[in-house]
Amino acid sequence: MNDYTMNRMANSSNRFQGDAKRVLCCCSAGLLRSPTTAVILSQEPYNYNTRAAGVAKEYALIPVDAVLVGWADEIVVMEQWQ
């Protein structure tokens, strides 16, 4: 594991994250559907701590990786194949 990954892992588990459920929202590219879902789930009545990412590494804005998966309490995908 390189220093960059270790630093990201430490940042994703810091005390400032709060106690809210951590939800990772995923779609193909992480450009439209998953960010929209993340915004909705971060507001009332849910108030989840959310992130958005894409599963297609070749064109995802933020590709899903081990750090994001490890951070999440729950992962929401937009299509069954994902």
Tab-separated table of N, CA, C and O in Angstrom:
chain	number	residue	atom	x	y	z
A	1	MET	N	0.849	-1.173	0.000
A	1	MET	CA	0.000	0.000	0.000
A	1	MET	C	0.898	1.240	0.000
A	1	MET	O	1.796	1.347	0.823
A	2	ASN	N	0.623	2.161	-0.899
A	2	ASN	CA	1.464	3.353	-0.994
A	2	ASN	C	1.014	4.436	-0.002
A	2	ASN	O	-0.036	4.345	0.628
A	3	ASP	N	1.843	5.471	0.139
A	3	ASP	CA	1.562	6.554	1.091
A	3	ASP	C	0.268	7.290	0.772
A	3	ASP	O	-0.467	7.688	1.674
A	4	TYR	N	-0.002	7.475	-0.520
A	4	TYR	CA	-1.225	8.169	-0.938
A	4	TYR	C	-2.468	7.422	-0.449
A	4	TYR	O	-3.379	8.026	0.130
A	5	THR	N	-2.493	6.117	-0.640
A	5	THR	CA	-3.634	5.308	-0.201
A	5	THR	C	-3.751	5.312	1.314
A	5	THR	O	-4.847	5.445	1.864
A	6	MET	N	-2.639	5.197	1.997
A	6	MET	CA	-2.673	5.213	3.466
A	6	MET	C	-3.191	6.552	3.986
A	6	MET	O	-3.962	6.597	4.946
A	7	ASN	N	-2.776	7.658	3.356
A	7	ASN	CA	-3.247	8.976	3.756
A	7	ASN	C	-4.749	9.111	3.530
A	7	ASN	O	-5.471	9.650	4.372
A	8	ARG	N	-5.239	8.630	2.387
A	8	ARG	CA	-6.673	8.695	2.102
A	8	ARG	C	-7.469	7.862	3.107
A	8	ARG	O	-8.551	8.258	3.531
A	9	MET	N	-6.943	6.714	3.481
A	9	MET	CA	-7.630	5.867	4.462
A	9	MET	C	-7.709	6.564	5.815
A	9	MET	O	-8.740	6.522	6.482
A	10	ALA	N	-6.642	7.218	6.214
A	10	ALA	CA	-6.639	7.945	7.485
A	10	ALA	C	-7.622	9.112	7.434
A	10	ALA	O	-8.359	9.353	8.390
A	11	ASN	N	-7.654	9.831	6.319
A	11	ASN	CA	-8.579	10.957	6.180
A	11	ASN	C	-10.027	10.498	6.182
A	11	ASN	O	-10.911	11.206	6.667
A	12	SER	N	-10.312	9.338	5.635
A	12	SER	CA	-11.695	8.883	5.552
A	12	SER	C	-12.231	8.378	6.882
A	12	SER	O	-13.427	8.162	7.024
A	13	SER	N	-11.363	8.193	7.853
A	13	SER	CA	-11.829	7.716	9.153
A	13	SER	C	-11.533	8.724	10.267
A	13	SER	O	-11.429	8.339	11.418
A	14	ASN	N	-11.411	9.990	9.916
A	14	ASN	CA	-11.107	10.976	10.956
A	14	ASN	C	-12.338	11.301	11.802
A	14	ASN	O	-13.465	11.052	11.416
A	15	ARG	N	-12.110	11.880	12.951
A	15	ARG	CA	-13.190	12.146	13.911
A	15	ARG	C	-14.162	13.220	13.445
A	15	ARG	O	-15.253	13.356	13.985
A	16	PHE	N	-13.796	13.992	12.444
A	16	PHE	CA	-14.667	15.052	11.952
A	16	PHE	C	-15.744	14.535	11.003
A	16	PHE	O	-16.600	15.293	10.573
A	17	GLN	N	-15.718	13.255	10.675
A	17	GLN	CA	-16.722	12.655	9.801
A	17	GLN	C	-18.093	12.582	10.484
A	17	GLN	O	-19.102	12.494	9.821
A	18	GLY	N	-18.111	12.592	11.789
A	18	GLY	CA	-19.375	12.516	12.523
A	18	GLY	C	-19.878	11.086	12.637
A	18	GLY	O	-19.217	10.134	12.234
A	19	ASP	N	-21.080	10.955	13.184
A	19	ASP	CA	-21.664	9.641	13.438
A	19	ASP	C	-22.715	9.237	12.419
A	19	ASP	O	-23.331	8.189	12.550
A	20	ALA	N	-22.953	10.075	11.421
A	20	ALA	CA	-23.987	9.774	10.425
A	20	ALA	C	-23.593	8.543	9.610
A	20	ALA	O	-22.406	8.269	9.398
A	21	LYS	N	-24.597	7.817	9.169
A	21	LYS	CA	-24.362	6.658	8.306
A	21	LYS	C	-23.621	7.109	7.052
A	21	LYS	O	-23.959	8.107	6.437
A	22	ARG	N	-22.608	6.351	6.643
A	22	ARG	CA	-21.795	6.675	5.470
A	22	ARG	C	-22.303	5.894	4.262
A	22	ARG	O	-22.268	4.666	4.254
A	23	VAL	N	-22.751	6.617	3.263
A	23	VAL	CA	-23.339	5.987	2.081
A	23	VAL	C	-22.541	6.371	0.839
A	23	VAL	O	-22.372	7.553	0.541
A	24	LEU	N	-22.060	5.356	0.134
A	24	LEU	CA	-21.358	5.556	-1.128
A	24	LEU	C	-22.352	5.316	-2.259
A	24	LEU	O	-22.933	4.239	-2.357
A	25	CYS	N	-22.571	6.319	-3.099
A	25	CYS	CA	-23.502	6.239	-4.222
A	25	CYS	C	-22.693	6.036	-5.502
A	25	CYS	O	-21.780	6.813	-5.779
A	26	CYS	N	-23.036	4.994	-6.267
A	26	CYS	CA	-22.258	4.648	-7.457
A	26	CYS	C	-23.139	4.545	-8.693
A	26	CYS	O	-24.230	3.999	-8.644
A	27	CYS	N	-22.613	5.072	-9.792
A	27	CYS	CA	-23.200	4.874	-11.117
A	27	CYS	C	-22.036	4.612	-12.073
A	27	CYS	O	-20.913	4.393	-11.631
A	28	SER	N	-22.276	4.653	-13.330
A	28	SER	CA	-21.205	4.332	-14.290
A	28	SER	C	-20.036	5.302	-14.208
A	28	SER	O	-18.891	4.901	-14.019
A	29	ALA	N	-20.299	6.586	-14.389
A	29	ALA	CA	-19.224	7.578	-14.428
A	29	ALA	C	-19.133	8.441	-13.174
A	29	ALA	O	-18.165	9.154	-12.988
A	30	GLY	N	-20.137	8.408	-12.337
A	30	GLY	CA	-20.143	9.260	-11.152
A	30	GLY	C	-20.338	10.721	-11.478
A	30	GLY	O	-19.879	11.593	-10.743
A	31	LEU	N	-21.044	10.998	-12.579
A	31	LEU	CA	-21.222	12.381	-13.013
A	31	LEU	C	-22.625	12.935	-12.765
A	31	LEU	O	-22.769	14.123	-12.473
A	32	LEU	N	-23.655	12.132	-12.906
A	32	LEU	CA	-25.027	12.641	-12.790
A	32	LEU	C	-25.842	11.911	-11.725
A	32	LEU	O	-26.291	12.516	-10.756
A	33	ARG	N	-26.062	10.637	-11.938
A	33	ARG	CA	-26.982	9.905	-11.053
A	33	ARG	C	-26.466	9.764	-9.632
A	33	ARG	O	-27.187	10.061	-8.672
A	34	SER	N	-25.225	9.328	-9.469
A	34	SER	CA	-24.727	9.126	-8.105
A	34	SER	C	-24.527	10.442	-7.342
A	34	SER	O	-24.862	10.500	-6.156
A	35	PRO	N	-24.031	11.526	-7.960
A	35	PRO	CA	-23.960	12.789	-7.205
A	35	PRO	C	-25.333	13.316	-6.805
A	35	PRO	O	-25.505	13.857	-5.713
A	36	THR	N	-26.315	13.148	-7.698
A	36	THR	CA	-27.679	13.586	-7.370
A	36	THR	C	-28.219	12.789	-6.188
A	36	THR	O	-28.788	13.357	-5.247
A	37	THR	N	-28.019	11.489	-6.213
A	37	THR	CA	-28.461	10.626	-5.114
A	37	THR	C	-27.744	10.999	-3.819
A	37	THR	O	-28.363	11.053	-2.749
A	38	ALA	N	-26.452	11.279	-3.914
A	38	ALA	CA	-25.684	11.650	-2.725
A	38	ALA	C	-26.215	12.937	-2.096
A	38	ALA	O	-26.322	13.037	-0.871
A	39	VAL	N	-26.565	13.910	-2.917
A	39	VAL	CA	-27.114	15.171	-2.399
A	39	VAL	C	-28.452	14.919	-1.710
A	39	VAL	O	-28.697	15.411	-0.603
A	40	ILE	N	-29.317	14.139	-2.340
A	40	ILE	CA	-30.630	13.846	-1.750
A	40	ILE	C	-30.477	13.139	-0.409
A	40	ILE	O	-31.136	13.486	0.576
A	41	LEU	N	-29.595	12.136	-0.348
A	41	LEU	CA	-29.423	11.374	0.894
A	41	LEU	C	-28.704	12.159	1.985
A	41	LEU	O	-28.782	11.806	3.161
A	42	SER	N	-28.027	13.240	1.616
A	42	SER	CA	-27.326	14.040	2.626
A	42	SER	C	-28.241	15.062	3.300
A	42	SER	O	-27.847	15.688	4.277
A	43	GLN	N	-29.446	15.220	2.766
A	43	GLN	CA	-30.378	16.210	3.302
A	43	GLN	C	-31.474	15.544	4.142
A	43	GLN	O	-31.541	14.329	4.245
A	44	GLU	N	-32.313	16.370	4.738
A	44	GLU	CA	-33.460	15.877	5.512
A	44	GLU	C	-34.330	15.002	4.623
A	44	GLU	O	-34.482	15.313	3.454
A	45	PRO	N	-34.897	13.942	5.093
A	45	PRO	CA	-34.885	13.428	6.458
A	45	PRO	C	-33.739	12.462	6.751
A	45	PRO	O	-33.636	11.934	7.854
A	46	TYR	N	-32.843	12.224	5.782
A	46	TYR	CA	-31.805	11.203	5.949
A	46	TYR	C	-30.570	11.703	6.695
A	46	TYR	O	-30.126	11.077	7.648
A	47	ASN	N	-29.995	12.801	6.216
A	47	ASN	CA	-28.781	13.383	6.818
A	47	ASN	C	-27.602	12.420	6.852
A	47	ASN	O	-26.834	12.394	7.811
A	48	TYR	N	-27.454	11.593	5.810
A	48	TYR	CA	-26.326	10.673	5.714
A	48	TYR	C	-25.069	11.421	5.282
A	48	TYR	O	-25.133	12.462	4.630
A	49	ASN	N	-23.940	10.875	5.619
A	49	ASN	CA	-22.643	11.343	5.131
A	49	ASN	C	-22.428	10.610	3.806
A	49	ASN	O	-22.335	9.380	3.794
A	50	THR	N	-22.382	11.315	2.695
A	50	THR	CA	-22.394	10.655	1.393
A	50	THR	C	-21.179	11.003	0.541
A	50	THR	O	-20.562	12.054	0.704
A	51	ARG	N	-20.878	10.088	-0.371
A	51	ARG	CA	-19.875	10.283	-1.413
A	51	ARG	C	-20.447	9.696	-2.695
A	51	ARG	O	-21.298	8.811	-2.654
A	52	ALA	N	-19.953	10.177	-3.838
A	52	ALA	CA	-20.376	9.657	-5.139
A	52	ALA	C	-19.140	9.215	-5.914
A	52	ALA	O	-18.082	9.845	-5.838
A	53	ALA	N	-19.297	8.121	-6.670
A	53	ALA	CA	-18.188	7.601	-7.471
A	53	ALA	C	-18.732	6.825	-8.652
A	53	ALA	O	-19.922	6.506	-8.710
A	54	GLY	N	-17.846	6.511	-9.583
A	54	GLY	CA	-18.214	5.747	-10.769
A	54	GLY	C	-17.538	4.390	-10.797
A	54	GLY	O	-16.406	4.251	-10.329
A	55	VAL	N	-18.216	3.409	-11.363
A	55	VAL	CA	-17.658	2.056	-11.418
A	55	VAL	C	-16.843	1.805	-12.681
A	55	VAL	O	-16.090	0.844	-12.746
A	56	ALA	N	-16.978	2.648	-13.700
A	56	ALA	CA	-16.226	2.481	-14.954
A	56	ALA	C	-14.900	3.224	-14.836
A	56	ALA	O	-14.836	4.443	-15.017
A	57	LYS	N	-13.844	2.511	-14.527
A	57	LYS	CA	-12.546	3.146	-14.281
A	57	LYS	C	-12.027	3.946	-15.469
A	57	LYS	O	-11.315	4.916	-15.304
A	58	GLU	N	-12.415	3.565	-16.686
A	58	GLU	CA	-11.894	4.253	-17.866
A	58	GLU	C	-12.458	5.658	-18.054
A	58	GLU	O	-11.838	6.496	-18.700
A	59	TYR	N	-13.633	5.954	-17.467
A	59	TYR	CA	-14.170	7.306	-17.632
A	59	TYR	C	-14.861	7.875	-16.397
A	59	TYR	O	-15.475	8.937	-16.466
A	60	ALA	N	-14.729	7.245	-15.274
A	60	ALA	CA	-15.338	7.763	-14.046
A	60	ALA	C	-14.583	8.991	-13.558
A	60	ALA	O	-13.345	9.026	-13.587
A	61	LEU	N	-15.309	10.001	-13.130
A	61	LEU	CA	-14.699	11.200	-12.562
A	61	LEU	C	-13.922	10.832	-11.297
A	61	LEU	O	-12.771	11.198	-11.119
A	62	ILE	N	-14.569	10.113	-10.396
A	62	ILE	CA	-13.934	9.575	-9.193
A	62	ILE	C	-14.197	8.075	-9.207
A	62	ILE	O	-15.322	7.633	-8.915
A	63	PRO	N	-13.225	7.257	-9.575
A	63	PRO	CA	-13.440	5.805	-9.639
A	63	PRO	C	-13.610	5.192	-8.248
A	63	PRO	O	-12.961	5.613	-7.289
A	64	VAL	N	-14.470	4.203	-8.163
A	64	VAL	CA	-14.626	3.443	-6.922
A	64	VAL	C	-13.312	2.733	-6.643
A	64	VAL	O	-12.696	2.169	-7.543
A	65	ASP	N	-12.874	2.789	-5.392
A	65	ASP	CA	-11.650	2.077	-5.016
A	65	ASP	C	-11.807	1.503	-3.611
A	65	ASP	O	-12.850	1.675	-2.964
A	66	ALA	N	-10.786	0.827	-3.143
A	66	ALA	CA	-10.830	0.164	-1.836
A	66	ALA	C	-11.047	1.147	-0.690
A	66	ALA	O	-11.699	0.822	0.301
A	67	VAL	N	-10.520	2.350	-0.818
A	67	VAL	CA	-10.673	3.351	0.240
A	67	VAL	C	-12.141	3.763	0.376
A	67	VAL	O	-12.685	3.809	1.476
A	68	LEU	N	-12.804	4.047	-0.746
A	68	LEU	CA	-14.216	4.434	-0.695
A	68	LEU	C	-15.096	3.293	-0.200
A	68	LEU	O	-16.003	3.500	0.599
A	69	VAL	N	-14.820	2.092	-0.665
A	69	VAL	CA	-15.604	0.929	-0.225
A	69	VAL	C	-15.401	0.702	1.269
A	69	VAL	O	-16.353	0.431	2.008
A	70	GLY	N	-14.169	0.840	1.744
A	70	GLY	CA	-13.895	0.678	3.173
A	70	GLY	C	-14.525	1.764	4.026
A	70	GLY	O	-14.886	1.528	5.176
A	71	TRP	N	-14.657	2.961	3.462
A	71	TRP	CA	-15.263	4.080	4.184
A	71	TRP	C	-16.764	3.882	4.380
A	71	TRP	O	-17.322	4.235	5.415
A	72	ALA	N	-17.422	3.271	3.417
A	72	ALA	CA	-18.893	3.218	3.378
A	72	ALA	C	-19.484	2.197	4.350
A	72	ALA	O	-18.981	1.087	4.498
A	73	ASP	N	-20.578	2.610	4.986
A	73	ASP	CA	-21.400	1.676	5.751
A	73	ASP	C	-22.363	0.958	4.811
A	73	ASP	O	-22.753	-0.179	5.057
A	74	GLU	N	-22.748	1.659	3.759
A	74	GLU	CA	-23.691	1.117	2.777
A	74	GLU	C	-23.315	1.648	1.395
A	74	GLU	O	-22.870	2.783	1.264
A	75	ILE	N	-23.512	0.822	0.382
A	75	ILE	CA	-23.232	1.226	-0.997
A	75	ILE	C	-24.529	1.133	-1.790
A	75	ILE	O	-25.205	0.103	-1.773
A	76	VAL	N	-24.868	2.225	-2.467
A	76	VAL	CA	-26.074	2.290	-3.290
A	76	VAL	C	-25.638	2.376	-4.746
A	76	VAL	O	-24.813	3.212	-5.096
A	77	VAL	N	-26.166	1.491	-5.585
A	77	VAL	CA	-25.848	1.519	-7.015
A	77	VAL	C	-27.106	1.886	-7.794
A	77	VAL	O	-28.224	1.666	-7.343
A	78	MET	N	-26.900	2.455	-8.981
A	78	MET	CA	-28.023	2.945	-9.764
A	78	MET	C	-28.626	1.883	-10.677
A	78	MET	O	-29.778	2.004	-11.089
A	79	GLU	N	-27.866	0.850	-10.998
A	79	GLU	CA	-28.368	-0.221	-11.869
A	79	GLU	C	-27.962	-1.568	-11.273
A	79	GLU	O	-26.910	-1.679	-10.633
A	80	GLN	N	-28.748	-2.571	-11.517
A	80	GLN	CA	-28.515	-3.892	-10.928
A	80	GLN	C	-27.155	-4.469	-11.317
A	80	GLN	O	-26.482	-5.094	-10.502
A	81	TRP	N	-26.687	-4.266	-12.547
A	81	TRP	CA	-25.413	-4.841	-12.984
A	81	TRP	C	-24.213	-4.238	-12.240
A	81	TRP	O	-23.152	-4.841	-12.185
A	82	GLN	N	-24.394	-3.089	-11.662
A	82	GLN	CA	-23.287	-2.436	-10.970
A	82	GLN	C	-23.076	-3.052	-9.598
A	82	GLN	O	-22.059	-2.986	-9.016
